[in-house]
Coordinates of C-alpha atoms and ligand atoms in Angstrom, one line a residue:
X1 CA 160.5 119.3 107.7
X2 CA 163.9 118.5 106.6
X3 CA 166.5 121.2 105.9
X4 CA 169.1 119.2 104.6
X5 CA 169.7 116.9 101.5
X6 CA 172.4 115.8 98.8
X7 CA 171.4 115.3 95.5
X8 CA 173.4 113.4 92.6
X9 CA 173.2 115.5 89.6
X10 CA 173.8 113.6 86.3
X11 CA 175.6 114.5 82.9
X12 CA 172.9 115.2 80.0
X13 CA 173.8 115.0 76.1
X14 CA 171.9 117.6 74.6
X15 CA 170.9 117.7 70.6
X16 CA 171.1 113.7 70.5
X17 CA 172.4 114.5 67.4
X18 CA 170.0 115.6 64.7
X19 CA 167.4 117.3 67.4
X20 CA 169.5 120.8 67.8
X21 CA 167.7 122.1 70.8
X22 CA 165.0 119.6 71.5
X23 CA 166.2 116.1 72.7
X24 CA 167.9 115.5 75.2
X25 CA 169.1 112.0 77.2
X26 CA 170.4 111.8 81.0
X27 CA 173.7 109.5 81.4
X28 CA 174.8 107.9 84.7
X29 CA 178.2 108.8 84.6
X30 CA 179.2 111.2 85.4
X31 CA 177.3 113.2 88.3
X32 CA 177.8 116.3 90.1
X33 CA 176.9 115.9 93.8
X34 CA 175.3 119.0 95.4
X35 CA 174.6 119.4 99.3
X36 CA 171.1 121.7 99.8
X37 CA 170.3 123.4 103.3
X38 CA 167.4 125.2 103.6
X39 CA 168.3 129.2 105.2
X40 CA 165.2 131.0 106.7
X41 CA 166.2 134.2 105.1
X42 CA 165.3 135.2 101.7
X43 CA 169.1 134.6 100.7
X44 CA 170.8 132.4 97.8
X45 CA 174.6 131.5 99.0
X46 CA 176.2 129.0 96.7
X47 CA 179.7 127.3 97.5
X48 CA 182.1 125.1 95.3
X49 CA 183.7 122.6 97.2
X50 CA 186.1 122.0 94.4
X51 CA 187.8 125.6 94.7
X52 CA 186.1 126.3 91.2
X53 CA 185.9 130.0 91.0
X54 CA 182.1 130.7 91.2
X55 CA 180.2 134.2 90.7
X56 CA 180.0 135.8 94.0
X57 CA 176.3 137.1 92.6
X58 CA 174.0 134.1 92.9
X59 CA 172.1 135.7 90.0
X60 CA 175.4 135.1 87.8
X61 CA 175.5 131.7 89.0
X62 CA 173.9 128.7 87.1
X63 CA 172.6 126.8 90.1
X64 CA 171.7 130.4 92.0
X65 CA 169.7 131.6 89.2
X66 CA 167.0 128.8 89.2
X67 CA 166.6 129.3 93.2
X68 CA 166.7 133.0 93.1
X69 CA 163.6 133.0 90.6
X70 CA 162.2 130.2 93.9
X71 CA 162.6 132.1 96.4
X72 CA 160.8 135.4 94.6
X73 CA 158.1 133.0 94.0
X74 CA 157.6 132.3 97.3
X75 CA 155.6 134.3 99.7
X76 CA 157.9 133.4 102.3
X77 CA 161.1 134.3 104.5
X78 CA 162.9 131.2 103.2
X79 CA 166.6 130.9 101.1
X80 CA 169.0 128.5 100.5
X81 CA 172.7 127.4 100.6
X82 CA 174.3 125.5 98.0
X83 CA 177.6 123.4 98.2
X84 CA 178.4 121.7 94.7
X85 CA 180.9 119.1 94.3
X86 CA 181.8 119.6 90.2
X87 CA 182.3 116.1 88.6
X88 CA 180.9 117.5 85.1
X89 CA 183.6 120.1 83.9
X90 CA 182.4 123.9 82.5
X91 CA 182.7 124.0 78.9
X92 CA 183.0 120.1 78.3
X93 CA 179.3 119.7 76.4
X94 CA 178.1 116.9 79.1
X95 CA 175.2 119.7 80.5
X96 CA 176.9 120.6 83.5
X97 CA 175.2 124.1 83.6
X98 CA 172.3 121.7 83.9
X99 CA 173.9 119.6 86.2
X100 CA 174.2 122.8 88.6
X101 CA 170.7 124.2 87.7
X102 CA 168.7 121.2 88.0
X103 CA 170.2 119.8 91.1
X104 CA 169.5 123.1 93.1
X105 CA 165.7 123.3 92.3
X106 CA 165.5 119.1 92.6
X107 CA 167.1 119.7 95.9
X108 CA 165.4 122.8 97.1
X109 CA 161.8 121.5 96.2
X110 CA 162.2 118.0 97.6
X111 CA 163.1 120.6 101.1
X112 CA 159.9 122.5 100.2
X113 CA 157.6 119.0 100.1
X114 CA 157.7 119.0 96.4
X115 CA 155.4 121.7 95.7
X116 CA 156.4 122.4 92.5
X117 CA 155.6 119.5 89.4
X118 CA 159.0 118.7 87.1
X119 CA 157.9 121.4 84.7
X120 CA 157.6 124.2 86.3
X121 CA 161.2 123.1 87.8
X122 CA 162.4 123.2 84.4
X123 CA 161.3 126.7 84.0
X124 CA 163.3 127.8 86.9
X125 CA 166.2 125.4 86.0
X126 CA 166.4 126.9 82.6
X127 CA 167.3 130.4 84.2
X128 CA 170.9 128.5 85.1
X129 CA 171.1 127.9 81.4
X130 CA 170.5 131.5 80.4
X131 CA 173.1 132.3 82.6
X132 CA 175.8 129.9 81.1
X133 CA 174.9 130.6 77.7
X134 CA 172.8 133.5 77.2
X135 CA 169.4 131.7 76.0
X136 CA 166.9 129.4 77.6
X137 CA 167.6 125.7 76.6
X138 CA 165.5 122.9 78.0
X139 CA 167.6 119.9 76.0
X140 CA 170.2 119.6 79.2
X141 CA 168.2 120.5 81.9
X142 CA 164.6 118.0 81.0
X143 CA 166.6 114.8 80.7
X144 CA 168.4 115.9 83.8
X145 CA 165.1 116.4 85.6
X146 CA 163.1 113.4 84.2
X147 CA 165.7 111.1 83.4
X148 CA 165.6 109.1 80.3
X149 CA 165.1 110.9 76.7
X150 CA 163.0 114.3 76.5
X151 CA 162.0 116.2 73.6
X152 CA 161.2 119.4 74.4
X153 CA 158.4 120.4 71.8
X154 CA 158.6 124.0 72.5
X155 CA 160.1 125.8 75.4
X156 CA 157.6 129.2 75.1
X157 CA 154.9 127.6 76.5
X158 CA 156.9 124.6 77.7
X159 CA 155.6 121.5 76.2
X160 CA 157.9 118.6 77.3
X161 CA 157.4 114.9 76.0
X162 CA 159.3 112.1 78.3
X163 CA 160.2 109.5 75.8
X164 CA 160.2 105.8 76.9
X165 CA 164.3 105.3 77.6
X166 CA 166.0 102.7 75.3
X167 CA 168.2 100.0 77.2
X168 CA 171.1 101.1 75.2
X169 CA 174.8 101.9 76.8
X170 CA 176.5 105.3 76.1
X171 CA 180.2 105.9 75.5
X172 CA 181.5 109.7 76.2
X173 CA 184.9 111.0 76.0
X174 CA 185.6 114.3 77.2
X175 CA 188.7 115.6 75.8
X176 CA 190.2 118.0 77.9
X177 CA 189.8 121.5 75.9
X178 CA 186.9 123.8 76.6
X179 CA 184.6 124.8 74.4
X180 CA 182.0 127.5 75.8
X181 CA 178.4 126.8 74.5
X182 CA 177.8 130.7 73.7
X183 CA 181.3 130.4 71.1
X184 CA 179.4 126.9 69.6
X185 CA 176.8 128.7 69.6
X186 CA 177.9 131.8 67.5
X187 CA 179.3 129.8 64.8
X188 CA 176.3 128.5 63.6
X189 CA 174.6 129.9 60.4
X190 CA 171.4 131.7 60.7
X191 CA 170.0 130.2 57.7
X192 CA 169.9 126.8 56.5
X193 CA 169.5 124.7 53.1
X194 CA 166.3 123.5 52.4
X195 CA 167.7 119.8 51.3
X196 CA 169.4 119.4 54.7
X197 CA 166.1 120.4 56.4
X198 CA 164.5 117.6 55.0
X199 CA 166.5 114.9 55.9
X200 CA 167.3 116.1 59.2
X201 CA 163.4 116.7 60.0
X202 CA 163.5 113.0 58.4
X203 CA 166.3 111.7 60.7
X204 CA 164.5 113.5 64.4
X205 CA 161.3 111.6 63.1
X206 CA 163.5 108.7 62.4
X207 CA 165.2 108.7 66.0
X208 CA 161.8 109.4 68.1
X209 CA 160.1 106.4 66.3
X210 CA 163.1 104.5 66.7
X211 CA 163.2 105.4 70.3
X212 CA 158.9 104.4 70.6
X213 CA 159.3 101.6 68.8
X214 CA 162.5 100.0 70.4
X215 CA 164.2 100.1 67.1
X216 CA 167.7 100.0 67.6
X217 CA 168.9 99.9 63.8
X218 CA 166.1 103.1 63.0
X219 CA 167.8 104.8 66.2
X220 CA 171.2 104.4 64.8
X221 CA 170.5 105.5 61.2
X222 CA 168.7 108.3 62.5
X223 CA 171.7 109.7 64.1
X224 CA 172.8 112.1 61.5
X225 CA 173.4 115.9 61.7
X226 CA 173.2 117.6 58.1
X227 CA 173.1 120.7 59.8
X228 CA 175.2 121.3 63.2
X229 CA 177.8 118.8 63.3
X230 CA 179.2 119.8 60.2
X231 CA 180.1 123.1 61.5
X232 CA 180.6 122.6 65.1
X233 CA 182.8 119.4 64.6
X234 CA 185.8 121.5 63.3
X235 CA 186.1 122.7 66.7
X236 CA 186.8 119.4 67.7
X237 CA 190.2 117.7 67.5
X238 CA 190.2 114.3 66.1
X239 CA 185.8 114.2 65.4
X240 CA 185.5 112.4 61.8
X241 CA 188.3 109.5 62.5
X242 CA 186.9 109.2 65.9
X243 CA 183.7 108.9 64.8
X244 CA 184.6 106.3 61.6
X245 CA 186.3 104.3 64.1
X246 CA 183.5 104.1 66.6
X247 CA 180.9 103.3 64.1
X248 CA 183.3 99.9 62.9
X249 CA 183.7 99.1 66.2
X250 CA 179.7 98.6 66.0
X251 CA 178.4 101.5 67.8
X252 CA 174.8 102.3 66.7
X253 CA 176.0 106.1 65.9
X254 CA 176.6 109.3 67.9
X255 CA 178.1 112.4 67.8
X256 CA 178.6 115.8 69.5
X257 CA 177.5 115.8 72.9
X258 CA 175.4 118.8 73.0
X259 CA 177.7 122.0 72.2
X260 CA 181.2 119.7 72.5
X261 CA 184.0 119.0 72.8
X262 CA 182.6 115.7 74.2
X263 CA 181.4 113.0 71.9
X264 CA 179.2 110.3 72.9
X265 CA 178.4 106.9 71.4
X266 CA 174.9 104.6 72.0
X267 CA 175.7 100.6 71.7
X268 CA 173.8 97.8 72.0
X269 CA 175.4 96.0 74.9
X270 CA 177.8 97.2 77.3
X271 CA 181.1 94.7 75.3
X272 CA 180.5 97.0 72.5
X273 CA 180.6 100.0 74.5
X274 CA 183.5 99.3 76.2
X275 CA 185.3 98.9 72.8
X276 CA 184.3 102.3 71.4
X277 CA 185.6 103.4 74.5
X278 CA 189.0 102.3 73.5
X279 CA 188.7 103.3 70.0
X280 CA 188.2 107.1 71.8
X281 CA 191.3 106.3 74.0
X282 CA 193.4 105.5 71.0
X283 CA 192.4 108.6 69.2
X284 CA 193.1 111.2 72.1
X285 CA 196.2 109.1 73.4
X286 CA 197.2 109.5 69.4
X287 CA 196.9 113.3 69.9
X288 CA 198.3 114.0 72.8
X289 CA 195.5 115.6 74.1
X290 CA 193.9 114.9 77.8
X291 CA 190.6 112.6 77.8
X292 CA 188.6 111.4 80.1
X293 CA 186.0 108.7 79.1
X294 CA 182.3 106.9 80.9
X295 CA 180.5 104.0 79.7
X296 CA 177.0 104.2 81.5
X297 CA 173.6 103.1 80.8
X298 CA 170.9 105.4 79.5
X299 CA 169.9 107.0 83.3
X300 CA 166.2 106.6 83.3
X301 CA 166.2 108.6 86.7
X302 CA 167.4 111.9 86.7
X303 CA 168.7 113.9 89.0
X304 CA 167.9 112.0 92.5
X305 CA 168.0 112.6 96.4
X306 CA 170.9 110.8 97.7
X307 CA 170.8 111.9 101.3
X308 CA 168.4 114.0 103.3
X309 CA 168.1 115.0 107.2
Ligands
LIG401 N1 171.3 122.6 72.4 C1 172.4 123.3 73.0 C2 173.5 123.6 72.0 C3 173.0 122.5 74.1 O1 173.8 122.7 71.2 O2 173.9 124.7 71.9 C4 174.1 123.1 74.8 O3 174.6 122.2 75.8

């Protein structure tokens, strides 16, 4: 049995969008890197090798959650220790609550011989999320465990549908403020207009047909949010010119990466995607505010097994 193993951990962009909730889609860049021993006392310990200040109470913790609901499970004297190298910042909307929760219960069941199936790991992954935001999302942590685009149909029962992964590239820029998913949360109105329902419901059926079908021009028209974005986005230095700009410089469409600050981008090819990328330089440099940016391909993978002994 092995009792050791590091697991890459990728970025997610939750919403895609107009699916607030229930689509998600796994980038490549960037990736958290999480190193999983195997402890044979019924014990979760979990490290940051980055000096990140982490809860000292694994069950305040969003990759110790997941594995303390594991280990419970388990009729067994068996624990774990987690060390996570963060590459995907708190607070930056890329799913790195996800990042952390998916990467421990990727890591601890591959140490277990897989006995649990991807869904039932996103029921314990999405005990991380509940932690980091205070409800149980599935749009970070499903693309982060399948790979590829998910839309999560309902998440009480779980009812998870892998979409087929377009060959498209993704531009995110993160700029460098924090925005904590319970606060993008809280903003949001409770009710919404019946006009906007009706072409967002139109745009999500737009986008997942788009996505079946290998539409790219359906996928990029489909990528409007009557009913978020317009709230969340004043949160975000710089969103409508930034987005304008992309969009001439030919991306498809885009918008706010899950709960933000980052925005991400789909293109066609990766020449395209590496000029939105500048058009999101120019527009942080402009504003004096701290960026970093990732051109990736769709990851069709997931979180993966880099290492194990
Ligand atoms: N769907 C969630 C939200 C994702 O937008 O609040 C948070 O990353």
């Amino acid at each position: 049995m092995k009792n050791k193993c590091i697991i890459s951990s990728p970025a997610t962009v939750a919403n895609l969008v107009c699916g607030f909730d229930i689509l998600g889609l796994c980038l490549s860049e960037p990736a958290d890197k999480m190193e999983i021993k195997l402890l044979n006392e019924k014990k979760i310990i979990v490290h940051s090798a980055d000096g990140y200040p982490l809860p000292e109470d694994p069950a305040l913790n969003t990759a110790g959650a997941p594995l303390l609901e594991m280990i419970n499970d388990l009729n067994a004297s068996i624990g774990f220790e987690v060390l996570i190298h963060k590459n995907i910042k708190p607070g930056s909307g890329a799913g790195s609550s996800a990042a952390s929760a998916a990467g421990a219960v990727v890591g601890a069941n591959h140490l277990l011989g897989n006995i649990f199936d991807k869904k039932q790991l996103i029921q314990y992954a999405m005990f991380g999320e509940k932690v980091a935001s205070g409800v149980k999302h599935a749009d970070n942590v499903a693309p982060c465990i399948y790979g590829g685009v998910t839309l999560i149909r309902s998440i009480s029962p779980l009812d998870i549908i892998p979409l087929p992964a377009p060959d498209l590239y993704t531009t995110l820029v993160h700029p460098q403020i924090e925005i904590r998913t319970a606060d993008a949360r809280a903003v949001l109105r409770q009710q919404i207009d019946l006009k906007n329902a009706i072409k967002q419901w139109g745009n999500i059926a737009g986008l997942v047909a788009g996505i079946i079908q290998n539409d790219v021009e359906l996928i990029g028209r489909s990528l409007e949010d009557y009913i978020i974005e317009p709230v969340r986005s004043k949160l975000i230095p710089g969103f409508d010119e930034l987005k304008k700009k992309c969009l001439d410089a030919g991306a498809l469409g885009g918008g706010i990466s899950g709960s933000g600050p980052s925005i991400f981008m789909l293109s066609k090819d990766e020449a395209t995607a590496r000029k939105v990328e500048q058009e999101m330089k120019n527009i942080y440099l402009n504003l004096g505010i701290d960026f970093r940016t990732y051109v990736s391909k769709i990851n069709k993978e997931g979180a993966r097994i880099i290492d194990s002994q």
